[in-house]
CSV table of C-alpha atoms in Angstrom, one decimal:
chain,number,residue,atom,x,y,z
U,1,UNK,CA,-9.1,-13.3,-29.8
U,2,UNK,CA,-8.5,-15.1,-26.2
U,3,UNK,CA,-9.5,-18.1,-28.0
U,4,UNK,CA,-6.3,-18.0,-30.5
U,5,UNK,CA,-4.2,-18.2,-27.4
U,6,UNK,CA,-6.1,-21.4,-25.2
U,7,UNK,CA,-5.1,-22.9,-28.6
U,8,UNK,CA,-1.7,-22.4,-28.0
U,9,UNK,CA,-1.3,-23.1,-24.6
U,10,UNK,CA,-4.0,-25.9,-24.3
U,11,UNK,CA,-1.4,-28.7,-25.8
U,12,UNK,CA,0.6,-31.5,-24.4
U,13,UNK,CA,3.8,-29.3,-25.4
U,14,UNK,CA,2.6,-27.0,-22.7
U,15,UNK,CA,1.2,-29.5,-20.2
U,16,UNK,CA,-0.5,-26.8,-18.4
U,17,UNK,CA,-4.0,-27.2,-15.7
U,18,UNK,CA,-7.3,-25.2,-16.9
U,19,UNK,CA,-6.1,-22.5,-14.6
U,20,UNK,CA,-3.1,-22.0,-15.6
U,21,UNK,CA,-4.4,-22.4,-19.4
U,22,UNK,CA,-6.3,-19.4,-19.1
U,23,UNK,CA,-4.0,-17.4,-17.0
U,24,UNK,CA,-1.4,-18.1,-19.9
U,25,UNK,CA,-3.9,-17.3,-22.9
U,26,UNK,CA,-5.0,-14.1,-21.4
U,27,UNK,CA,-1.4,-12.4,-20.1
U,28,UNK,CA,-0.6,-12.7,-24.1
U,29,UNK,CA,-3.7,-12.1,-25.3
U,30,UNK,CA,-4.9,-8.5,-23.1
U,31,UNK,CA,-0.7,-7.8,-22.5
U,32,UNK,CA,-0.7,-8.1,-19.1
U,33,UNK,CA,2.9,-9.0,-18.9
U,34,UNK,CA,2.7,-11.2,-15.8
U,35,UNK,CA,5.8,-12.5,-14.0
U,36,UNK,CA,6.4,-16.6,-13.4
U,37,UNK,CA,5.4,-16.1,-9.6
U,38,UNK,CA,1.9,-14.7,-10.9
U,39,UNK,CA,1.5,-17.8,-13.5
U,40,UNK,CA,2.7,-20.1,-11.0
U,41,UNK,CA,-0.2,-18.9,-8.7
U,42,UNK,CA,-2.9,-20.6,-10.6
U,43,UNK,CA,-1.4,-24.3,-10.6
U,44,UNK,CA,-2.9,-24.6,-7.2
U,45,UNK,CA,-6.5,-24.0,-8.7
U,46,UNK,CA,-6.5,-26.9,-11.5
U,47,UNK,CA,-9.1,-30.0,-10.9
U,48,UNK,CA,-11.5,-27.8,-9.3
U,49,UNK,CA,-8.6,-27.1,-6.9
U,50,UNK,CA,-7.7,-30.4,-6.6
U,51,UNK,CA,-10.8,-31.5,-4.9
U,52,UNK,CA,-13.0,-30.5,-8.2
U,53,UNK,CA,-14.9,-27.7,-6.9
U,54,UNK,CA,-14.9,-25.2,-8.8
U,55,UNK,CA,-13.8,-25.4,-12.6
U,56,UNK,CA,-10.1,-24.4,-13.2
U,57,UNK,CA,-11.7,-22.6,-16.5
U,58,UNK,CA,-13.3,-20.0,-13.9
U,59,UNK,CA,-11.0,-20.1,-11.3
U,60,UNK,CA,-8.4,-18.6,-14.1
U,61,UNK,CA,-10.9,-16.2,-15.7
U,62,UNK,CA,-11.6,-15.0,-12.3
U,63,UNK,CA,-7.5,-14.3,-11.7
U,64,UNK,CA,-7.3,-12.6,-15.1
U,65,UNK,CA,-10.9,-10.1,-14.0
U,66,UNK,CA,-9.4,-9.7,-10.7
U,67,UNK,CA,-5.5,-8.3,-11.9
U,68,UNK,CA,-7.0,-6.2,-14.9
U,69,UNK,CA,-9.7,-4.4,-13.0
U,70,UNK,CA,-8.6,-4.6,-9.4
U,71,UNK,CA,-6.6,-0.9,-8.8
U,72,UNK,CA,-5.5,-1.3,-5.4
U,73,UNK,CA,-7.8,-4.0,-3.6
U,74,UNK,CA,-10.9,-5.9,-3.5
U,75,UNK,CA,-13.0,-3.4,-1.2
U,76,UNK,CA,-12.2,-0.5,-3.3
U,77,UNK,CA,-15.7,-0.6,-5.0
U,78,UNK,CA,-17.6,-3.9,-6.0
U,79,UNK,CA,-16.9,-4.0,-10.0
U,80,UNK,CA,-14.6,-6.5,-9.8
U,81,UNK,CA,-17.3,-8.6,-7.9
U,82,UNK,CA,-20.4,-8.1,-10.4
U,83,UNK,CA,-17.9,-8.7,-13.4
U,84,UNK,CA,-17.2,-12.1,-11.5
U,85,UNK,CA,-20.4,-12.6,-10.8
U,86,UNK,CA,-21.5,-11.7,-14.6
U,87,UNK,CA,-18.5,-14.7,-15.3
U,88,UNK,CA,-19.6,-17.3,-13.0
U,89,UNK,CA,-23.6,-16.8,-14.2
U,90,UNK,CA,-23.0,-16.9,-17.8
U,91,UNK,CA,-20.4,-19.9,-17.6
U,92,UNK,CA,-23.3,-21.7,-15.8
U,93,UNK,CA,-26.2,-20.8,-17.8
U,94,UNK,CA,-24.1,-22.5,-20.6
U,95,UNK,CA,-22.9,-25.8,-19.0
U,96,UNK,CA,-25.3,-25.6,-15.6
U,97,UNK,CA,-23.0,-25.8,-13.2
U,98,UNK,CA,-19.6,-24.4,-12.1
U,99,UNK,CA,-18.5,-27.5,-10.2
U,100,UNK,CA,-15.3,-29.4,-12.0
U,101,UNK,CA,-16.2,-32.8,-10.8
U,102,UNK,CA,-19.6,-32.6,-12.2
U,103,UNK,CA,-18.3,-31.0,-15.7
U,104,UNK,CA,-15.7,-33.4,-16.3
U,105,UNK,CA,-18.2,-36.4,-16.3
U,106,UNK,CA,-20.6,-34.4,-18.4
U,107,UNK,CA,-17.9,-32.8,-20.9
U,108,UNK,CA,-14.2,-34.3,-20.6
U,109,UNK,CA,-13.4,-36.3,-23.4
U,110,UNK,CA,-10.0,-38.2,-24.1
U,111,UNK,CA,-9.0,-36.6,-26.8
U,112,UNK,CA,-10.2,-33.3,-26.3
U,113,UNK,CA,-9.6,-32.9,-22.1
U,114,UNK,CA,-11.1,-30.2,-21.0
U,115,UNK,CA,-11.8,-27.9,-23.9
U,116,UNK,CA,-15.5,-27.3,-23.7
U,117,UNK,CA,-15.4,-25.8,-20.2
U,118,UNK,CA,-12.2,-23.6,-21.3
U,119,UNK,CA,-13.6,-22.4,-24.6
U,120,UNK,CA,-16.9,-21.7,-22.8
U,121,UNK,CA,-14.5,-19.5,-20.2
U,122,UNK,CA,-12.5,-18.4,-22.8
U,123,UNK,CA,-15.8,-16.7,-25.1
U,124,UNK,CA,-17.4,-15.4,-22.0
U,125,UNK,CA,-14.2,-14.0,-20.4
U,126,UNK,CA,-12.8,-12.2,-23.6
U,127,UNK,CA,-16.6,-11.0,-24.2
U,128,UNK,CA,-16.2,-8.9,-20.8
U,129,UNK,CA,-12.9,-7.6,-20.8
U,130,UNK,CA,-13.3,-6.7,-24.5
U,131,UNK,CA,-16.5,-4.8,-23.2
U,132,UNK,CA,-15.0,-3.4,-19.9
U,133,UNK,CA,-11.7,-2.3,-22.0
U,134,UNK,CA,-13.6,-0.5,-24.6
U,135,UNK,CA,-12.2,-3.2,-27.3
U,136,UNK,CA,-13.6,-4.0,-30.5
U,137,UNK,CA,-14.4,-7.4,-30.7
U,138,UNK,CA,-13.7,-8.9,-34.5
């Protein structure tokens, strides 16, 4: 399961943003075999994009939707958007908002970071592409 792999990558040892955390987890997890440039994409997107808008967590999830459904580009057909949308509207209905600033008051805890709002990705994100890839979930 996705979650196995935030494990692994959500550590000091890997010092890696919520973004990138997810990018990392998922590329193992679904085999995407994703190049540095790609992982290095997402370290722009951590801390809400370094404003805190929206939540790394998504912001990640979204990049993994995008590259495993996208064939060609964006405007080829609009399942990429309702799976993002599907994302977005579950992560909020769990936690009420998508916006980083407002989760990290709510959720971030010191010894824990970030983990609620990247589990919370993490469930919702593997529960899609295990659904959309035809994947049995254990």
């Amino acid at each position: 399961m996705l979650i196995d792999n935030i494990n692994k990558y959500y550590t000091k040892e890997y010092d890696l943003n919520c973004s990138e955390v997810m990018i990392y987890a998922a590329s193992d997890e679904y085999n995407m075999n994703l190049t540095s440039e790609t992982f290095k994409t997402m370290s722009s997107f951590g801390g809400g994009m370094g404003i805190e808008s929206v939540c790394g967590a998504i912001t990640g999830s979204l990049a993994v939707i995008g590259i495993l459904f996208t064939i060609r580009r964006a405007h080829e057909g609009d399942r990429v958007k309702k799976l993002c949308q599907e994302l977005i509207q579950k992560f909020e209905g769990k936690l009420s908002t998508n916006n980083c600033g407002m989760l990290k008051a709510k959720y971030k805890k010191e010894d824990v970071g970030c983990r609620v709002m990247i589990e919370t990705a993490a469930l919702i994100l593997d529960e899609i592409v295990c659904r959309e890839l035809n994947v049995n979930v254990n």
